[in-house]
Coordinates of C-alpha atoms and ligand atoms in Angstrom, one line a residue:
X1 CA 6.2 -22.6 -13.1
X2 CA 8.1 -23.1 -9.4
X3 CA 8.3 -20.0 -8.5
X4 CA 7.4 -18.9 -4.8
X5 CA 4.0 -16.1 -5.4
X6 CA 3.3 -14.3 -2.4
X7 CA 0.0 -12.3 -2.7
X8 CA -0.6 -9.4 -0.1
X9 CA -3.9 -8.3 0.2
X10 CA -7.2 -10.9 -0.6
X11 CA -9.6 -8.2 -2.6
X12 CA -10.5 -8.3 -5.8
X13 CA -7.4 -7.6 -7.4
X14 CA -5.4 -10.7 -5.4
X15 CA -8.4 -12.7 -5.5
X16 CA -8.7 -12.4 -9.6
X17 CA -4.4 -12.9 -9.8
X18 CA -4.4 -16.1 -8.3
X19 CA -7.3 -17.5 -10.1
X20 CA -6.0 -17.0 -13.0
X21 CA -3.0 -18.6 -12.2
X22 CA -4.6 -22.1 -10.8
X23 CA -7.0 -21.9 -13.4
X24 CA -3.9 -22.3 -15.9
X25 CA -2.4 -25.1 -13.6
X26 CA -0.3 -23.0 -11.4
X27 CA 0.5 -25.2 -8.3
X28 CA -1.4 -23.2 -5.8
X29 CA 0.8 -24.9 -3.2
X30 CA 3.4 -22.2 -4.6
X31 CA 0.6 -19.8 -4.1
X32 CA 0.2 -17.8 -0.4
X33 CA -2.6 -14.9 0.1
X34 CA -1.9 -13.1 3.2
X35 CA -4.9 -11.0 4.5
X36 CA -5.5 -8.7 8.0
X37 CA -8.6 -9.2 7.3
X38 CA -11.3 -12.7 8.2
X39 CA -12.1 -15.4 5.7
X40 CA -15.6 -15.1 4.2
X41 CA -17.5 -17.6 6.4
X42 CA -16.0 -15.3 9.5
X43 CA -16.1 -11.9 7.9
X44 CA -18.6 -9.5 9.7
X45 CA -20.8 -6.6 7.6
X46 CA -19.2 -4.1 9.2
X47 CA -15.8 -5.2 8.1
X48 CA -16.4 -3.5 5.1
X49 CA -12.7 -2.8 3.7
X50 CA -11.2 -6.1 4.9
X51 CA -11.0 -9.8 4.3
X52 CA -12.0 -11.7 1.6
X53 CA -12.8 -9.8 -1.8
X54 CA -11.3 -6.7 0.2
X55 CA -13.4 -3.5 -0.4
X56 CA -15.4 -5.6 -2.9
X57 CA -16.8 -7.9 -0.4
X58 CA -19.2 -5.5 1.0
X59 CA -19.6 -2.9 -2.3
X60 CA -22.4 -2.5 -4.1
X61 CA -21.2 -5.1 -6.9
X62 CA -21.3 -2.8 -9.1
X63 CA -19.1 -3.7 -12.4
X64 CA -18.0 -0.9 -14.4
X65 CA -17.2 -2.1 -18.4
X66 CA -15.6 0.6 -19.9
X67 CA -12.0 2.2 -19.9
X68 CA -13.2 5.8 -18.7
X69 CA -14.2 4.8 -15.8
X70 CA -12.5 2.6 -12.1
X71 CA -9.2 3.8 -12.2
X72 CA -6.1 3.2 -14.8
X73 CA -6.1 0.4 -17.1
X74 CA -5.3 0.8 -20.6
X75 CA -2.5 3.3 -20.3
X76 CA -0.8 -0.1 -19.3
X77 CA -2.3 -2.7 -21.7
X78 CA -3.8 -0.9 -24.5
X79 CA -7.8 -0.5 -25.2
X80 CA -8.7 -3.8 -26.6
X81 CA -6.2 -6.0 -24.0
X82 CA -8.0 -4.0 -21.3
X83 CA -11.6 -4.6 -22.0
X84 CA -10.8 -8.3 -22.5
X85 CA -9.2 -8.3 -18.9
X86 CA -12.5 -6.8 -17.7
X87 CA -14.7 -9.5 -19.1
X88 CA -12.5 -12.0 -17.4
X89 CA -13.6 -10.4 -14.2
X90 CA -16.8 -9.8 -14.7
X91 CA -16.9 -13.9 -15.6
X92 CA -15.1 -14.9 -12.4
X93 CA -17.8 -12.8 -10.5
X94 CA -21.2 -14.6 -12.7
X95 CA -18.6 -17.7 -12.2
X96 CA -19.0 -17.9 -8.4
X97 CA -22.3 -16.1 -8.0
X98 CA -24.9 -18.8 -6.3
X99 CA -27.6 -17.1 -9.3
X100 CA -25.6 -16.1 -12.1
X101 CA -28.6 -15.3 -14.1
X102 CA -29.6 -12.6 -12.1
X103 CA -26.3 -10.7 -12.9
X104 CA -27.9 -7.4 -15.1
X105 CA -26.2 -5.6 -18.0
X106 CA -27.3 -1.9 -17.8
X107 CA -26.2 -0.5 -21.3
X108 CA -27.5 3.1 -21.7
X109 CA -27.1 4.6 -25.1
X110 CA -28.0 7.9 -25.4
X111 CA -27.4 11.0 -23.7
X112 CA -30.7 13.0 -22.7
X113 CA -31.7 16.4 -23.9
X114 CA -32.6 17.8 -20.4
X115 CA -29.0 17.3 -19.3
X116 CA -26.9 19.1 -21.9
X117 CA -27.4 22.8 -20.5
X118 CA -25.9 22.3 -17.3
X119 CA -24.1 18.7 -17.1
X120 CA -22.1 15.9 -19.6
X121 CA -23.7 12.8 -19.2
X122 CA -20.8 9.6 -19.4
X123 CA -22.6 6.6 -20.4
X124 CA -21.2 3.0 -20.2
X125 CA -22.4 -0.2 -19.5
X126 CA -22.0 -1.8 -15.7
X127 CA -23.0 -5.4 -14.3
X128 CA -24.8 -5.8 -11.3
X129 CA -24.1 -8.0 -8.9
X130 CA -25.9 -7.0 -6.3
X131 CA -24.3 -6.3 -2.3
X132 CA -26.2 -9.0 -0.7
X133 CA -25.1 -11.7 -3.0
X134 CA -21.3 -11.0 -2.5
X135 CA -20.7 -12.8 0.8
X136 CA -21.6 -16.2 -1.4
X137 CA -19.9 -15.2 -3.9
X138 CA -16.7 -15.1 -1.5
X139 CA -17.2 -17.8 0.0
X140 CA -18.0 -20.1 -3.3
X141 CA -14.3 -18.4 -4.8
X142 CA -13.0 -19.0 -1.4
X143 CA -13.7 -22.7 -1.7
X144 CA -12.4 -22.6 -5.1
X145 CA -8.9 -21.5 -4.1
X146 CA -8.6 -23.6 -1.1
X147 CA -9.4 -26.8 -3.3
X148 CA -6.5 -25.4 -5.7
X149 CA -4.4 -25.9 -2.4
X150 CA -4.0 -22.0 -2.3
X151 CA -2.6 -21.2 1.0
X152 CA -4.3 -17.8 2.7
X153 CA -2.8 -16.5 6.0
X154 CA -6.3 -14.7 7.8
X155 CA -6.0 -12.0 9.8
X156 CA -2.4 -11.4 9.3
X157 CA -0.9 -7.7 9.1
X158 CA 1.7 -7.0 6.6
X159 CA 3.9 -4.4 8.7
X160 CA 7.5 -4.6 6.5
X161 CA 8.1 -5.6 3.6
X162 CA 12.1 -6.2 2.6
X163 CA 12.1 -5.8 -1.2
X164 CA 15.9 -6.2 -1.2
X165 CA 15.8 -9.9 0.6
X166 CA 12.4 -10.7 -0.8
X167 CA 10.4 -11.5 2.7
X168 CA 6.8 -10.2 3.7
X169 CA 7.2 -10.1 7.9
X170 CA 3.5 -10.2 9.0
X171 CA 2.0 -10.5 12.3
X172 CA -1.6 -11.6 13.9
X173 CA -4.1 -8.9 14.0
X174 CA -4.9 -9.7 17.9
X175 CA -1.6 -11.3 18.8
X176 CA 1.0 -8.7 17.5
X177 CA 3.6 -10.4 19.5
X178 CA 2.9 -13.7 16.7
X179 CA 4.9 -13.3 14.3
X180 CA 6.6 -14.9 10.6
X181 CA 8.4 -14.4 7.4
X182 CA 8.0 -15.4 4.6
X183 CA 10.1 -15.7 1.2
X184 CA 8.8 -15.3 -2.0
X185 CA 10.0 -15.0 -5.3
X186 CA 7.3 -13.0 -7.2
X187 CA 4.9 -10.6 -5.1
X188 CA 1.8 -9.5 -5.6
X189 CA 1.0 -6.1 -3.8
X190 CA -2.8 -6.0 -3.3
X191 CA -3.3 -4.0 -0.5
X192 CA -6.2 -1.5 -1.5
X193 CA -7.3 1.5 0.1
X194 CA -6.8 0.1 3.7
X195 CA -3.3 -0.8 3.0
X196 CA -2.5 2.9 1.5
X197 CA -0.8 3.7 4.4
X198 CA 1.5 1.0 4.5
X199 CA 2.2 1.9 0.5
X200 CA 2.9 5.0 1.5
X201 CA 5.5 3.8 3.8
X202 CA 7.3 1.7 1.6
X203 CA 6.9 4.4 -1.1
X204 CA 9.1 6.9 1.4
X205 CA 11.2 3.8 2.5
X206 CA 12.7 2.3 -0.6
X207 CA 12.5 6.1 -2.4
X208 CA 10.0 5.0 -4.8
X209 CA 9.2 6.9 -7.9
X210 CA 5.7 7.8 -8.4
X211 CA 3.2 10.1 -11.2
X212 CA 2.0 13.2 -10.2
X213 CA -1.4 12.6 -8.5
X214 CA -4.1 15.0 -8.4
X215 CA -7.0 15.7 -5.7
X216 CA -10.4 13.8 -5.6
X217 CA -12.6 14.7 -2.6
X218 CA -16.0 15.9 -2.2
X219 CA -19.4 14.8 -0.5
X220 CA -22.0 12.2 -0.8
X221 CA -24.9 13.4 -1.6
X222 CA -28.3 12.2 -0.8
X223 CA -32.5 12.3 -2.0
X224 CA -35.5 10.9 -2.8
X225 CA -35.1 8.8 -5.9
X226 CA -38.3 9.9 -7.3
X227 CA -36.2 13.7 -8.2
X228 CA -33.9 11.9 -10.6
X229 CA -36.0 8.8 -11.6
X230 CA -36.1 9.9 -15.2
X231 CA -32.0 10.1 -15.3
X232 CA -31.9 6.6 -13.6
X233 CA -34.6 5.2 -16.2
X234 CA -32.1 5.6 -18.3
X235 CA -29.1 5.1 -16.2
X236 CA -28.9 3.7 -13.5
X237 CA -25.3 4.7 -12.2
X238 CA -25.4 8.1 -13.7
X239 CA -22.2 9.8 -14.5
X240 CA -23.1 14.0 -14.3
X241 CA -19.9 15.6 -14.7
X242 CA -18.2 19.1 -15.8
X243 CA -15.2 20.5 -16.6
X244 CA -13.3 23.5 -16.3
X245 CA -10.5 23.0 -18.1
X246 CA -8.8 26.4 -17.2
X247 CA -8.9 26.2 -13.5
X248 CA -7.9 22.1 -13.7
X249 CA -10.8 21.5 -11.6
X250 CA -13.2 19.0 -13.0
X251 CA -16.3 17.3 -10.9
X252 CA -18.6 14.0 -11.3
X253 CA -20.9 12.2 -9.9
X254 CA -19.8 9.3 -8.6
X255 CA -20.9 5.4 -7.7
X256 CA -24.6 6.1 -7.4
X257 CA -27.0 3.9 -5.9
X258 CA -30.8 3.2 -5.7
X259 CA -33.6 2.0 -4.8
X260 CA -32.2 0.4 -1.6
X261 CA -29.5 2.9 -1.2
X262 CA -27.5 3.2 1.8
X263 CA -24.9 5.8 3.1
X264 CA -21.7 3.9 4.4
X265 CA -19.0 5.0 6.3
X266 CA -15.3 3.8 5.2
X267 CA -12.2 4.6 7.1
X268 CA -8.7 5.6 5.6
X269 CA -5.9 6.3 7.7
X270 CA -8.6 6.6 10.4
X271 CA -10.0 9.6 8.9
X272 CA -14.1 8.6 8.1
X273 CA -15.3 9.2 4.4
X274 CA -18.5 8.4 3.1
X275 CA -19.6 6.3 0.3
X276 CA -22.7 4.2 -0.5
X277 CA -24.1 1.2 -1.4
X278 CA -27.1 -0.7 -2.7
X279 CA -28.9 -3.5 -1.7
X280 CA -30.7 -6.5 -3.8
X281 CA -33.4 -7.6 -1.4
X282 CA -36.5 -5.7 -1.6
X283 CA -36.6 -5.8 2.1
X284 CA -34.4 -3.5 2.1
X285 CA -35.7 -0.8 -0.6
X286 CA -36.2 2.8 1.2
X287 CA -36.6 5.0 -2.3
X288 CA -33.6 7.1 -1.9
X289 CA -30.4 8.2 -3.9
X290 CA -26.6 8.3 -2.9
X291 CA -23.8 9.2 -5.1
X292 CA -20.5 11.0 -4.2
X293 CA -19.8 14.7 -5.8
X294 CA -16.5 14.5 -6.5
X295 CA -13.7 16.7 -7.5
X296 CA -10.7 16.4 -8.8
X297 CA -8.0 19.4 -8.9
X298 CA -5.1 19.3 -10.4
X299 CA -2.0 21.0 -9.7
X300 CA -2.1 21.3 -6.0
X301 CA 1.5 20.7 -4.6
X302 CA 1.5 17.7 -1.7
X303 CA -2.0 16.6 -2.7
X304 CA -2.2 14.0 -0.6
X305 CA -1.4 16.1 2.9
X306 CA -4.2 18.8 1.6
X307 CA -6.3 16.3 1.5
X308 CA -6.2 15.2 4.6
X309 CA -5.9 18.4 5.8
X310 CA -9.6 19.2 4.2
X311 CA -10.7 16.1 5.5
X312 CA -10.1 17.3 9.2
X313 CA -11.3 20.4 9.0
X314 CA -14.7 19.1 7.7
X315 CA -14.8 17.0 10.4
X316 CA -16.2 17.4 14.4
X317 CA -13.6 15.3 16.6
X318 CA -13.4 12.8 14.0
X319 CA -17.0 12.3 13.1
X320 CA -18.0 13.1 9.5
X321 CA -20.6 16.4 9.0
X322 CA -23.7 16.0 7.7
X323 CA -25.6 19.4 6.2
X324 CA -29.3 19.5 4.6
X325 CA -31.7 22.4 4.2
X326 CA -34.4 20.2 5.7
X327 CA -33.5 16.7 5.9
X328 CA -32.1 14.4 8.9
X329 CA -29.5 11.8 8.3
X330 CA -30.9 8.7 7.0
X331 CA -30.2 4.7 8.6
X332 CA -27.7 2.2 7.5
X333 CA -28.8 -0.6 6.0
X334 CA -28.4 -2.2 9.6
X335 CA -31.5 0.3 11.0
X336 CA -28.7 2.6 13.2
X337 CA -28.1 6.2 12.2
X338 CA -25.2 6.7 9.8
X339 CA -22.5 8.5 12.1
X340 CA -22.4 11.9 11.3
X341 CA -23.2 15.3 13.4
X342 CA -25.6 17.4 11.6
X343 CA -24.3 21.1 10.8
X344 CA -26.6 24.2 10.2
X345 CA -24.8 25.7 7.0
X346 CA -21.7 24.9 5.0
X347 CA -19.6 26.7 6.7
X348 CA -17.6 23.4 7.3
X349 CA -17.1 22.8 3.8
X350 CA -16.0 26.4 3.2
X351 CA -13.6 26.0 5.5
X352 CA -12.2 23.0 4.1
X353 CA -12.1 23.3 0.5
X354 CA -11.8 27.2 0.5
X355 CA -12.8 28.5 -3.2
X356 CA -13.6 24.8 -4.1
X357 CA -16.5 24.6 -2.0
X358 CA -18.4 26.8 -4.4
X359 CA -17.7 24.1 -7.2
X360 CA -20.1 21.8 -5.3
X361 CA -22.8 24.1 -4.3
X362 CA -22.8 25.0 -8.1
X363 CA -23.3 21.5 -9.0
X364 CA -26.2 21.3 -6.2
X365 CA -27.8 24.0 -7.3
X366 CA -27.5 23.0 -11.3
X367 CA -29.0 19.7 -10.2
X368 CA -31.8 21.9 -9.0
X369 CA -32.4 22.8 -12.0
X370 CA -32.2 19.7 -14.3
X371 CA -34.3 18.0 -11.7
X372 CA -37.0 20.6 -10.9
X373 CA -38.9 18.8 -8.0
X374 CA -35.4 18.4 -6.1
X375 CA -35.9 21.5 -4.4
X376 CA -34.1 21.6 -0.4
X377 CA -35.1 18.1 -0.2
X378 CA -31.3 16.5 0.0
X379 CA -28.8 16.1 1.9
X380 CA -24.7 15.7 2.2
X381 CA -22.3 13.4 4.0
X382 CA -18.7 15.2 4.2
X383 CA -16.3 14.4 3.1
X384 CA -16.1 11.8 0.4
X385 CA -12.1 11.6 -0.6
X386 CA -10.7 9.3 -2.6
X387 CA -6.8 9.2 -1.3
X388 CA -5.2 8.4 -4.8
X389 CA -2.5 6.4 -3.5
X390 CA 0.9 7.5 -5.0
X391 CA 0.9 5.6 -8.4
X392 CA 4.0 4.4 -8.7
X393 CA 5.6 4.2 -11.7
X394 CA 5.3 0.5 -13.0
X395 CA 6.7 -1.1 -16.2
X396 CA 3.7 -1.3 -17.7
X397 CA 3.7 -4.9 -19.4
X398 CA 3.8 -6.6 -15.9
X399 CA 3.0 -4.1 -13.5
X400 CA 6.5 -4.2 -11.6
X401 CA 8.2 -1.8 -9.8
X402 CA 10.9 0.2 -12.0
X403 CA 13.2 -0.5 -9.4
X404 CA 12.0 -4.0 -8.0
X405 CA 10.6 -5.8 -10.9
X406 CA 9.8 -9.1 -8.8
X407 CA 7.2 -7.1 -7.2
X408 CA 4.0 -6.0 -8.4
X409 CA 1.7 -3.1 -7.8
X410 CA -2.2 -3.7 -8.9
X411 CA -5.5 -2.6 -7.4
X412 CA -6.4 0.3 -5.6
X413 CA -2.8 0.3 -4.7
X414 CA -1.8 1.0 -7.8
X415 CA -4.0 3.3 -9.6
X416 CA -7.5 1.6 -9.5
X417 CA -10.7 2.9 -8.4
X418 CA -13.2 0.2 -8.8
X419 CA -13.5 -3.7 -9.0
X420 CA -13.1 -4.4 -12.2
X421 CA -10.1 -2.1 -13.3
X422 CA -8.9 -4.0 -9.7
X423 CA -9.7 -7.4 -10.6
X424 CA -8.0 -6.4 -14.2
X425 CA -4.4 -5.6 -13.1
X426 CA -4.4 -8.8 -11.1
X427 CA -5.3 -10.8 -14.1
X428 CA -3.1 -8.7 -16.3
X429 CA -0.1 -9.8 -13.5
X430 CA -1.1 -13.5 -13.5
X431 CA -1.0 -13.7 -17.3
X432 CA 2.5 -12.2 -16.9
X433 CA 3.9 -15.1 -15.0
X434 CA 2.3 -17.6 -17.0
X435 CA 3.4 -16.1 -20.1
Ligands
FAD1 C1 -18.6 0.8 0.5 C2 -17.9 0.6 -0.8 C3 -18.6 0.4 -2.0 C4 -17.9 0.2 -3.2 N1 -18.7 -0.1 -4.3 C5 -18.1 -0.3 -5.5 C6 -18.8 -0.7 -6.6 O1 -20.0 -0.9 -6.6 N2 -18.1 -0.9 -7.8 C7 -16.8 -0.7 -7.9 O2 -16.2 -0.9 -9.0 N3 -16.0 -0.4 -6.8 C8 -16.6 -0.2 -5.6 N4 -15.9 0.1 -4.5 C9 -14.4 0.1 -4.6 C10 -13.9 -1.3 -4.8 O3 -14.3 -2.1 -3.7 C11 -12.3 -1.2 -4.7 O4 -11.9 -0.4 -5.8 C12 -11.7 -2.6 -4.9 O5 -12.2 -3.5 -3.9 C13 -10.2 -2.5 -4.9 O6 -9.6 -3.8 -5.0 P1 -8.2 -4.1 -4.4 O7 -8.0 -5.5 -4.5 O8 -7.2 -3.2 -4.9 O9 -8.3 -3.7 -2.8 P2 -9.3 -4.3 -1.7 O10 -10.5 -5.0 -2.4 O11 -9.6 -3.2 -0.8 O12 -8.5 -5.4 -1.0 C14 -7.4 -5.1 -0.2 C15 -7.1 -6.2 0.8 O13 -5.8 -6.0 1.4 C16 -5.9 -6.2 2.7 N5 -4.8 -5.5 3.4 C17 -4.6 -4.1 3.4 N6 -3.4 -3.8 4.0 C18 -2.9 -5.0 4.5 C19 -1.7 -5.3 5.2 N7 -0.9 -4.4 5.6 N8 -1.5 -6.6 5.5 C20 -2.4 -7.6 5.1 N9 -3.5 -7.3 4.4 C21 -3.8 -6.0 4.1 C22 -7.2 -5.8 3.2 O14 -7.6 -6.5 4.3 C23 -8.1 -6.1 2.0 O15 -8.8 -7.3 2.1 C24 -16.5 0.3 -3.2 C25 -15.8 0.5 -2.1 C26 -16.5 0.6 -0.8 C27 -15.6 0.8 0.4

């Protein structure tokens, strides 16, 4: 147990790898987390990828508990290894929330009659931690760490990492011309959706071999709640999807929110997606629904450079479209407008997703039809795109690169798409250097 752990990236899956590690009586002094982002006492709202618990800091706490669903987790670790990962995660969140008795269990059961015709309902249970409660929650972990005698490096940028030599070089986020190394003899690559672009440039630099990804993009959609109250009675973060198998397109609805349900804007390689989140404080409820329509299309050569390519063209200079037949953009949960330029027709998302584009009006106008009161009265953000990051190919009991097995994909970076599949492969890593 002397061996050097460099973690890169504080989110959730960086965050859950080093606790485990102290919590086993890993010297945390052998233990450094280095971060772009700001601690949690510093860390802003509108940091929202950044900083401690990453991505999860500022989400809607919502965590998922079942295979199906955040990502890739038991192709590595087997079904029953994997959920037992995920309750570890789910207790490190209860662990450090400030009222752990208020974290929920939604467990739907059943899937409703007035669904089948037109959409497959996925069921699965989720925790809820609720958005407001996460700063504490950061901060309590935070304190946790530290008094482990973790070291964390804050706002300190990652720029090269030499995999050969085994040294991150990092620099300060306002002071580029501050700079340090720093050895390591195990490292933990944590670096989330903001940090995709720098594993795609260590992908391309040390040749790295990856699994064939496929396309996930869409738009977040928006309504009244009272249209789908009777789905959300009985589950609260509905999963509508379809297939169609023969065209290797397949849509869902994805991460929705209620009650006090915001639109959010998220950044990836400086392109703006939208996504949502929900807020505990009844202060805040406004009675509307957000949820992504994603869709995911296999096949399509270069997915990642037509994805950005659709992104731009649904774009105006940058800023994200927004199209309703007779709605206006709704606020943030700050009061501003969410930052979008409202378009007259779809024209935008023709142009972007060509033939696709008709997948999601489909699923718009299907919706109109399961929930009969829906009518024109909704709205979408576009885009929302999930860049998969190039999954690189891992050995699968540690997580390790095939061709640098001291270092170690997990999170976003790797092949999650949620918190707790996140927080998993970090947990799943730690118990790898204890073992
Ligand atoms: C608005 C929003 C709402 C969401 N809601 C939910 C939800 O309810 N439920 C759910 O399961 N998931 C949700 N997600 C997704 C979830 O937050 C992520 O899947 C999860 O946080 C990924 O964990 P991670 O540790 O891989 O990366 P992150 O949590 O994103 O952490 C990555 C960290 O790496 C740091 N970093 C990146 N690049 C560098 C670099 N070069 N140098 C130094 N540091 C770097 C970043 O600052 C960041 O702190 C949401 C995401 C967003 C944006």
């Amino acid at each position: 147990m002397d061996k050097k752990i460099v973690i890169v990236g504080a989110g959730v899956a960086g965050i859950n790898a080093a606790t485990k590690l102290v919590d086993n009586g890993y010297p945390g002094e052998l233990i450094t987390i280095i971060d772009m982002g700001k601690d949690p006492y510093n860390r802003l709202p509108e940091e929202v990828m950044t900083g401690m618990l990453g991505a999860g800091g500022w989400s809607d706490g919502k965590l998922t508990y079942h295979t199906a669903i955040g990502g890739v987790l038991s192709k590595y670790t087997g079904e029953e290894k994997a959920m037992e990962l995920m309750d570890q995660v789910i207790t490190n969140f209860k662990r450090f929330h400030p009222k752990p008795e208020e974290v929920q269990c939604s467990n739907p059961e059943s899937e409703p009659e007035f669904i089948k015709p037109y959409f497959g309902l996925r069921l699965f249970p989720v925790w809820h931690v609720g958005t407001d409660y996460l700063s504490e929650i950061a901060k309590n972990w935070y304190d946790y760490l530290v008094s482990k005698n973790v070291k964390f490096e804050w706002g300190a940028k990652v720029y090269a990492i030499d995999f050969k030599n085994n040294i991150v070089k990092f620099k300060n986020q306002t002071h580029p011309e501050l700079q340090a190394n720093i050895q390591y003899d195990e490292l933990i690559f944590a670096v989330g959706k903001s940090g995709i672009d720098f594993a795609q440039q260590l992908a391309n630099e040390y040749e790295l071999p990856d699994e064939p990804k496929s396309v996930q993009i869409g738009v977040r959609f928006e309504a009244p709640q009272e249209h789908f109250q009777k789905l959300i009675d009985i589950s609260y973060d509905f999963k509508l999807y379809r297939k169609f198998d023969d065209k290797g397109v397949s849509l869902r609805s994805f991460c929705t929110n209620n009650n006090a349900a915001f639109v959010a804007v998220e950044e990836t390689y400086g392109d703006v997606s939208y996504n949502g989140h929900a807020k505990k404080d009844p202060k805040y409820l406004n009675g509307m629904t957000n949820f992504g329509i994603l869709m995911e299309i296999k096949g399509i050569d270069n997915p990642f450079e037509w994805c950005r390519e659709a992104v731009k063209k649904v774009q105006i200079d940058g800023t994200g479209t927004y199209y309703s037949p007779s709605r206006k953009p709704s606020l943030t949960s700050e009061g501003t407008d969410v930052s979008s330029i409202q378009v007259e027709d779809l024209m935008y998302l023709y142009d972007s997703l060509g033939e696709y584009a008709q997948y999601i009006v489909d699923f718009i106008e299907d919706m109109k039809k399961v929930f009969p009161t829906l009518k024109d009265d909704w709205g979408i953000y576009m885009p929302e795109v999930k860049y998969l990051s190039p999954e690189p190919l891992v050995n699968y009991e540690d997580l390790s690169l095939t061709k640098y097995p001291n270092v170690h994909f997990v999170g976003d970076a790797l092949s999650a798409r949620g918190i707790t599949v996140s927080g998993a492969h970090g947990v799943y890593v730690a118990e790898s250097f204890l073992k």
